[in-house]
């Protein structure tokens, strides 16, 4: 089969298509003939060797959609150990969801990883309530653009997105956000009284600025990023301002099978109702995965980036 192989940690040029043996399905796993694999920001950090470095050579890629061998069902799966940028993937049955009719392959893989992250950050960790004012960091990104739509679908009063360029802010407004700002420190002025819930995916100074915009009794949920929450948050300040800081990691969601299954169902139901759409930024062939990584690193992408592994 064809796959994109990483032999050395480094830049996007280290991602090269090769012909390699198909993976073997272990206990509790199935093989999937993949149509699309997704890109996630963490793939860039794994490629550089700065986050969860795998043994090399490795095939990266954390989400795939395709047909399961054996029963021929259309499935979407999350791969915690990589293996997505390939024509065949070995997926854990526990991290696999059947795709309902009416949801196409691109939507299914565009929704699952980043949608579960956004949904569980807003709802499970963030306790989103109807009428809340919500802020979303990197709101034009894979997680962010779904978070904007989810917050609105779940009854947020206003959603304000943060995005670095005018083109991205236009995109964020096109998703239904009432406002879009260039930096988290602009939130205080854009949302008088502050936000009830802020979803951060940037960390560091962006998280600190986002936290400053949270209203009394509000919550900030971090899904990670490039700065540690502990560098930015003092518990005394939380007490003083009566705000909470929460974290959300998909690994914990996957360790709670009923939460994962419920969340996937909810995402697909919202998509079927027309309330949630994964916007596909681009679909690249296997040979251009490196170029797609470069575009994501340059902050050029909006929504979800897919790899058509058949091309
Ligand atoms: N906790 C979890 O389980 C979990 C699961 C999935 C994703 N995540 C995290 O969620 C975040 C978003 O992931 P994603 O895959 O949806 O990516 P993405 O949002 O599509 O891309 C990252 C975006 O972050 C913004 N950004 C801010 N500082 C940046 C920097 N120094 N370099 C590059 N981009 C920067 C950029 O938007 P602007 O140009 O608008 O600033 C960029 O487009 C990542 O931090 C990822 O690790 C966490």
Coordinates of C-alpha atoms and ligand atoms in Angstrom, one line a residue:
X1 CA 0.0 0.0 0.0
X2 CA 1.0 3.7 -0.3
X3 CA 1.6 5.6 2.9
X4 CA 3.4 8.8 4.0
X5 CA 6.4 7.8 6.1
X6 CA 8.4 9.9 8.6
X7 CA 11.9 8.6 8.9
X8 CA 13.5 11.5 10.7
X9 CA 11.9 14.2 12.9
X10 CA 12.0 17.6 11.2
X11 CA 10.2 19.8 8.7
X12 CA 7.4 19.0 6.3
X13 CA 10.0 17.7 3.7
X14 CA 10.5 14.7 6.0
X15 CA 7.0 13.4 5.1
X16 CA 7.5 11.2 2.0
X17 CA 5.2 8.8 0.2
X18 CA 6.4 5.2 0.1
X19 CA 5.2 1.7 -0.7
X20 CA 5.0 -0.2 2.6
X21 CA 3.4 -3.4 3.9
X22 CA -0.2 -3.1 5.1
X23 CA -0.6 -3.0 8.9
X24 CA -1.9 -6.0 10.7
X25 CA -4.9 -5.7 12.9
X26 CA -4.2 -6.7 16.5
X27 CA -6.6 -7.8 19.3
X28 CA -9.6 -5.5 19.3
X29 CA -8.6 -3.8 16.0
X30 CA -9.9 -3.9 12.5
X31 CA -8.5 -2.9 9.1
X32 CA -10.0 0.0 7.2
X33 CA -9.6 0.8 3.5
X34 CA -9.2 4.5 4.0
X35 CA -10.7 7.1 1.8
X36 CA -9.7 10.3 3.7
X37 CA -7.3 10.9 6.5
X38 CA -7.4 14.1 8.5
X39 CA -4.7 16.5 9.5
X40 CA -4.5 17.7 13.1
X41 CA -2.3 20.4 14.6
X42 CA -0.7 17.8 16.9
X43 CA 0.6 16.0 13.7
X44 CA 3.0 19.0 13.2
X45 CA 4.4 18.7 16.7
X46 CA 4.7 14.9 16.4
X47 CA 6.5 15.4 13.1
X48 CA 9.0 17.7 14.7
X49 CA 9.5 15.3 17.6
X50 CA 8.4 17.9 20.2
X51 CA 5.1 16.1 21.2
X52 CA 4.5 12.4 21.8
X53 CA 7.4 11.3 19.6
X54 CA 6.7 7.9 18.0
X55 CA 9.3 5.2 17.2
X56 CA 10.6 5.9 13.7
X57 CA 9.9 5.2 10.9
X58 CA 6.3 6.1 11.6
X59 CA 3.1 6.9 9.7
X60 CA 1.4 9.9 11.3
X61 CA -2.3 10.7 11.1
X62 CA -4.9 10.6 13.9
X63 CA -8.2 10.2 12.1
X64 CA -9.4 8.2 9.2
X65 CA -12.7 7.3 7.4
X66 CA -13.3 4.4 5.0
X67 CA -14.7 0.9 4.7
X68 CA -14.0 -1.7 7.4
X69 CA -12.8 -4.9 6.0
X70 CA -14.9 -7.9 7.0
X71 CA -18.3 -6.2 7.2
X72 CA -17.8 -3.4 4.6
X73 CA -19.3 -0.8 7.0
X74 CA -18.4 2.8 6.5
X75 CA -16.5 3.9 9.7
X76 CA -14.6 6.8 11.1
X77 CA -11.9 6.2 13.7
X78 CA -9.4 8.0 15.9
X79 CA -5.9 6.6 16.0
X80 CA -4.0 7.5 19.1
X81 CA -0.8 5.8 17.7
X82 CA -0.9 7.3 14.2
X83 CA -1.2 5.3 11.0
X84 CA -3.7 7.6 9.3
X85 CA -1.8 8.8 6.2
X86 CA -2.1 5.4 4.5
X87 CA -4.4 3.5 2.2
X88 CA -5.1 0.9 4.9
X89 CA -5.2 1.7 8.7
X90 CA -5.5 -0.6 11.7
X91 CA -8.0 1.0 14.0
X92 CA -9.1 0.2 17.5
X93 CA -12.7 -0.9 17.5
X94 CA -13.3 1.1 20.7
X95 CA -12.3 4.3 18.9
X96 CA -14.4 3.5 15.8
X97 CA -17.8 4.9 15.0
X98 CA -20.1 3.8 12.2
X99 CA -20.9 6.7 9.9
X100 CA -24.7 7.3 9.5
X101 CA -26.2 7.4 6.0
X102 CA -26.4 11.0 5.0
X103 CA -23.0 12.0 6.4
X104 CA -20.4 11.8 3.7
X105 CA -16.9 10.6 4.3
X106 CA -15.3 14.0 4.3
X107 CA -17.8 15.3 6.9
X108 CA -17.4 12.3 9.1
X109 CA -13.7 12.6 9.4
X110 CA -13.9 16.4 9.6
X111 CA -16.3 16.2 12.5
X112 CA -15.0 13.4 14.8
X113 CA -11.6 14.3 16.4
X114 CA -12.0 18.1 16.4
X115 CA -15.7 18.0 16.9
X116 CA -15.5 15.7 20.0
X117 CA -12.7 18.0 21.3
X118 CA -14.8 21.1 20.8
X119 CA -18.1 19.5 22.1
X120 CA -16.5 18.0 25.2
X121 CA -14.6 21.2 25.9
X122 CA -17.7 23.3 25.7
X123 CA -20.2 20.9 27.3
X124 CA -18.5 18.3 29.4
X125 CA -15.7 20.5 30.8
X126 CA -17.1 24.0 30.1
X127 CA -20.8 23.3 31.3
X128 CA -22.1 25.5 28.5
X129 CA -25.5 26.9 29.3
X130 CA -28.1 28.5 27.0
X131 CA -27.6 32.2 27.1
X132 CA -23.9 32.1 27.7
X133 CA -21.6 34.4 26.0
X134 CA -18.8 32.3 24.5
X135 CA -15.3 33.1 23.2
X136 CA -13.3 30.8 21.0
X137 CA -9.6 31.0 20.3
X138 CA -8.2 30.0 16.9
X139 CA -11.9 30.1 15.8
X140 CA -11.1 29.6 12.1
X141 CA -9.2 26.3 12.8
X142 CA -10.3 22.7 12.9
X143 CA -11.5 22.7 16.5
X144 CA -12.4 26.4 16.5
X145 CA -14.7 26.5 13.6
X146 CA -16.7 23.6 15.0
X147 CA -16.7 25.1 18.5
X148 CA -18.3 28.3 17.1
X149 CA -21.1 26.4 15.4
X150 CA -21.6 24.1 18.4
X151 CA -21.8 26.9 20.9
X152 CA -24.5 28.6 18.7
X153 CA -26.4 25.3 18.2
X154 CA -26.4 24.7 21.9
X155 CA -27.9 28.1 22.7
X156 CA -25.1 30.5 23.3
X157 CA -26.3 34.1 23.4
X158 CA -23.2 35.4 21.6
X159 CA -20.1 33.8 20.2
X160 CA -16.9 35.8 19.6
X161 CA -14.1 34.2 17.7
X162 CA -10.4 35.0 17.8
X163 CA -8.6 34.7 14.5
X164 CA -5.3 36.2 13.2
X165 CA -6.3 37.6 9.7
X166 CA -9.2 39.5 8.2
X167 CA -9.9 36.6 5.9
X168 CA -10.2 34.2 8.9
X169 CA -12.4 36.6 10.8
X170 CA -14.7 36.9 7.8
X171 CA -14.9 33.1 7.8
X172 CA -15.6 33.0 11.5
X173 CA -18.5 35.5 11.1
X174 CA -19.8 33.4 8.2
X175 CA -20.2 30.5 10.7
X176 CA -22.6 32.7 12.7
X177 CA -20.3 34.3 15.2
X178 CA -21.5 37.7 16.2
X179 CA -18.0 39.1 16.3
X180 CA -14.4 38.2 15.5
X181 CA -11.3 39.8 16.9
X182 CA -7.6 39.5 16.1
X183 CA -6.3 38.8 19.6
X184 CA -7.7 37.6 22.9
X185 CA -6.8 40.9 24.6
X186 CA -9.4 42.6 22.3
X187 CA -12.2 40.4 23.9
X188 CA -12.7 42.7 26.9
X189 CA -13.7 45.5 24.6
X190 CA -15.7 43.3 22.1
X191 CA -17.7 41.7 24.9
X192 CA -18.6 44.2 27.6
X193 CA -19.1 42.3 30.9
X194 CA -16.9 39.5 29.7
X195 CA -17.4 35.9 28.4
X196 CA -19.1 33.2 30.4
X197 CA -17.0 30.5 28.7
X198 CA -13.7 30.8 26.8
X199 CA -12.3 27.9 24.8
X200 CA -8.5 28.2 24.6
X201 CA -6.3 26.1 22.3
X202 CA -3.3 28.4 22.1
X203 CA -1.9 28.6 25.7
X204 CA 0.7 31.0 27.0
X205 CA -0.1 34.7 26.6
X206 CA -3.2 34.0 24.6
X207 CA -4.6 32.0 27.5
X208 CA -3.7 34.7 30.0
X209 CA -5.5 37.3 27.9
X210 CA -8.5 35.0 27.3
X211 CA -8.7 34.4 31.1
X212 CA -8.7 38.1 31.7
X213 CA -11.9 38.4 29.6
X214 CA -13.8 35.7 31.5
X215 CA -16.7 37.1 33.6
X216 CA -17.3 36.3 37.3
X217 CA -18.5 32.7 37.7
X218 CA -17.3 32.0 34.1
X219 CA -15.0 29.2 32.9
X220 CA -12.0 28.9 30.7
X221 CA -11.3 25.5 29.1
X222 CA -7.9 24.7 27.7
X223 CA -7.4 22.0 25.1
X224 CA -3.7 22.5 25.1
X225 CA -1.5 24.7 23.1
X226 CA 2.0 26.1 23.1
X227 CA 2.1 27.4 26.6
X228 CA 1.5 25.7 29.9
X229 CA -1.7 26.7 31.8
X230 CA 0.3 26.5 35.0
X231 CA 2.6 29.2 33.8
X232 CA -0.3 31.5 33.3
X233 CA -2.8 30.9 36.1
X234 CA -2.6 31.8 39.8
X235 CA -5.2 30.1 42.0
X236 CA -5.6 33.3 44.2
X237 CA -6.6 35.2 41.0
X238 CA -9.3 32.5 40.3
X239 CA -10.7 32.9 43.8
X240 CA -10.6 36.6 43.7
X241 CA -12.4 36.8 40.3
X242 CA -14.5 33.7 40.9
X243 CA -13.6 32.0 37.6
X244 CA -12.7 28.4 36.9
X245 CA -10.0 26.9 34.6
X246 CA -10.6 23.4 33.2
X247 CA -8.7 21.1 30.8
X248 CA -9.9 18.7 28.2
X249 CA -7.9 16.0 26.5
X250 CA -9.4 13.6 24.0
X251 CA -7.5 10.6 25.6
X252 CA -9.8 11.0 28.6
X253 CA -12.8 11.1 26.4
X254 CA -11.8 7.9 24.7
X255 CA -11.2 6.3 28.1
X256 CA -14.9 6.9 28.8
X257 CA -16.5 4.9 25.9
X258 CA -20.1 6.0 26.6
X259 CA -19.1 9.7 26.6
X260 CA -17.2 9.2 23.3
X261 CA -20.2 7.3 21.7
X262 CA -22.7 9.8 22.9
X263 CA -20.6 12.7 21.7
X264 CA -20.2 11.2 18.2
X265 CA -23.9 10.6 18.0
X266 CA -24.6 14.2 19.0
X267 CA -22.2 15.5 16.4
X268 CA -23.7 13.5 13.6
X269 CA -27.2 14.4 14.7
X270 CA -26.4 18.1 14.7
X271 CA -24.7 17.7 11.3
X272 CA -27.8 15.9 9.9
X273 CA -30.0 18.7 11.2
X274 CA -27.9 21.2 9.3
X275 CA -26.5 22.9 12.5
X276 CA -22.9 21.7 12.2
X277 CA -20.7 21.5 9.1
X278 CA -17.0 20.6 8.9
X279 CA -15.7 23.2 6.4
X280 CA -13.1 21.4 4.3
X281 CA -10.2 23.8 3.6
X282 CA -8.5 21.5 1.0
X283 CA -8.1 17.9 0.0
X284 CA -4.6 16.9 -0.9
X285 CA -3.2 13.6 -2.3
X286 CA -0.7 11.6 -0.3
X287 CA 2.2 13.1 -2.1
X288 CA 1.2 16.6 -0.8
X289 CA 0.9 15.8 2.9
X290 CA 4.1 17.7 3.5
X291 CA 2.8 20.8 1.7
X292 CA -0.4 20.6 3.7
X293 CA 1.7 20.5 6.9
X294 CA 3.6 23.6 5.8
X295 CA 0.3 25.4 5.1
X296 CA -1.0 24.5 8.5
X297 CA 2.2 25.6 10.2
X298 CA 2.0 28.9 8.3
X299 CA -1.5 29.4 9.8
X300 CA -3.0 29.5 6.3
X301 CA -5.6 26.8 6.8
X302 CA -9.3 27.3 7.8
X303 CA -11.5 24.4 8.9
X304 CA -10.3 20.9 8.2
X305 CA -7.6 19.7 6.0
X306 CA -8.0 16.2 4.4
X307 CA -5.8 13.8 2.6
X308 CA -7.3 11.7 -0.1
X309 CA -5.2 8.6 0.3
X310 CA -6.5 7.1 -3.0
X311 CA -5.0 10.0 -5.0
Ligands
LIG1 N1 -7.0 18.4 24.0 C1 -7.2 17.6 22.9 O1 -7.5 16.5 23.1 C2 -7.1 18.2 21.6 C3 -7.6 17.6 20.5 C4 -7.5 18.2 19.2 C5 -6.8 19.4 19.1 N2 -6.3 20.0 20.2 C6 -5.6 21.2 20.1 O2 -6.4 22.2 19.6 C7 -5.7 23.1 18.8 C8 -6.3 23.3 17.5 O3 -6.0 22.1 16.7 P1 -6.5 22.0 15.2 O4 -6.0 20.7 14.7 O5 -7.9 22.3 15.1 O6 -5.6 23.1 14.5 P2 -6.1 24.5 13.9 O7 -6.8 25.2 14.9 O8 -6.7 24.2 12.6 O9 -4.7 25.2 13.6 C9 -4.0 25.9 14.6 C10 -4.4 27.4 14.7 O10 -3.9 27.9 15.9 C11 -3.6 29.2 15.7 N3 -2.3 29.5 16.2 C12 -2.0 30.3 17.3 N4 -0.7 30.3 17.5 C13 -0.1 29.6 16.6 C14 1.3 29.3 16.3 N5 2.3 29.8 17.1 N6 1.5 28.5 15.3 C15 0.6 28.0 14.5 N7 -0.8 28.3 14.7 C16 -1.1 29.1 15.8 C17 -3.7 29.6 14.2 O11 -4.9 30.3 14.0 P3 -4.8 31.9 13.9 O12 -3.9 32.2 12.8 O13 -6.2 32.4 13.7 O14 -4.2 32.3 15.2 C18 -3.8 28.2 13.5 O15 -4.6 28.2 12.4 C19 -4.2 22.6 18.8 O16 -3.5 23.3 19.9 C20 -4.4 21.2 19.2 O17 -3.2 20.6 19.8 C21 -6.4 19.4 21.4

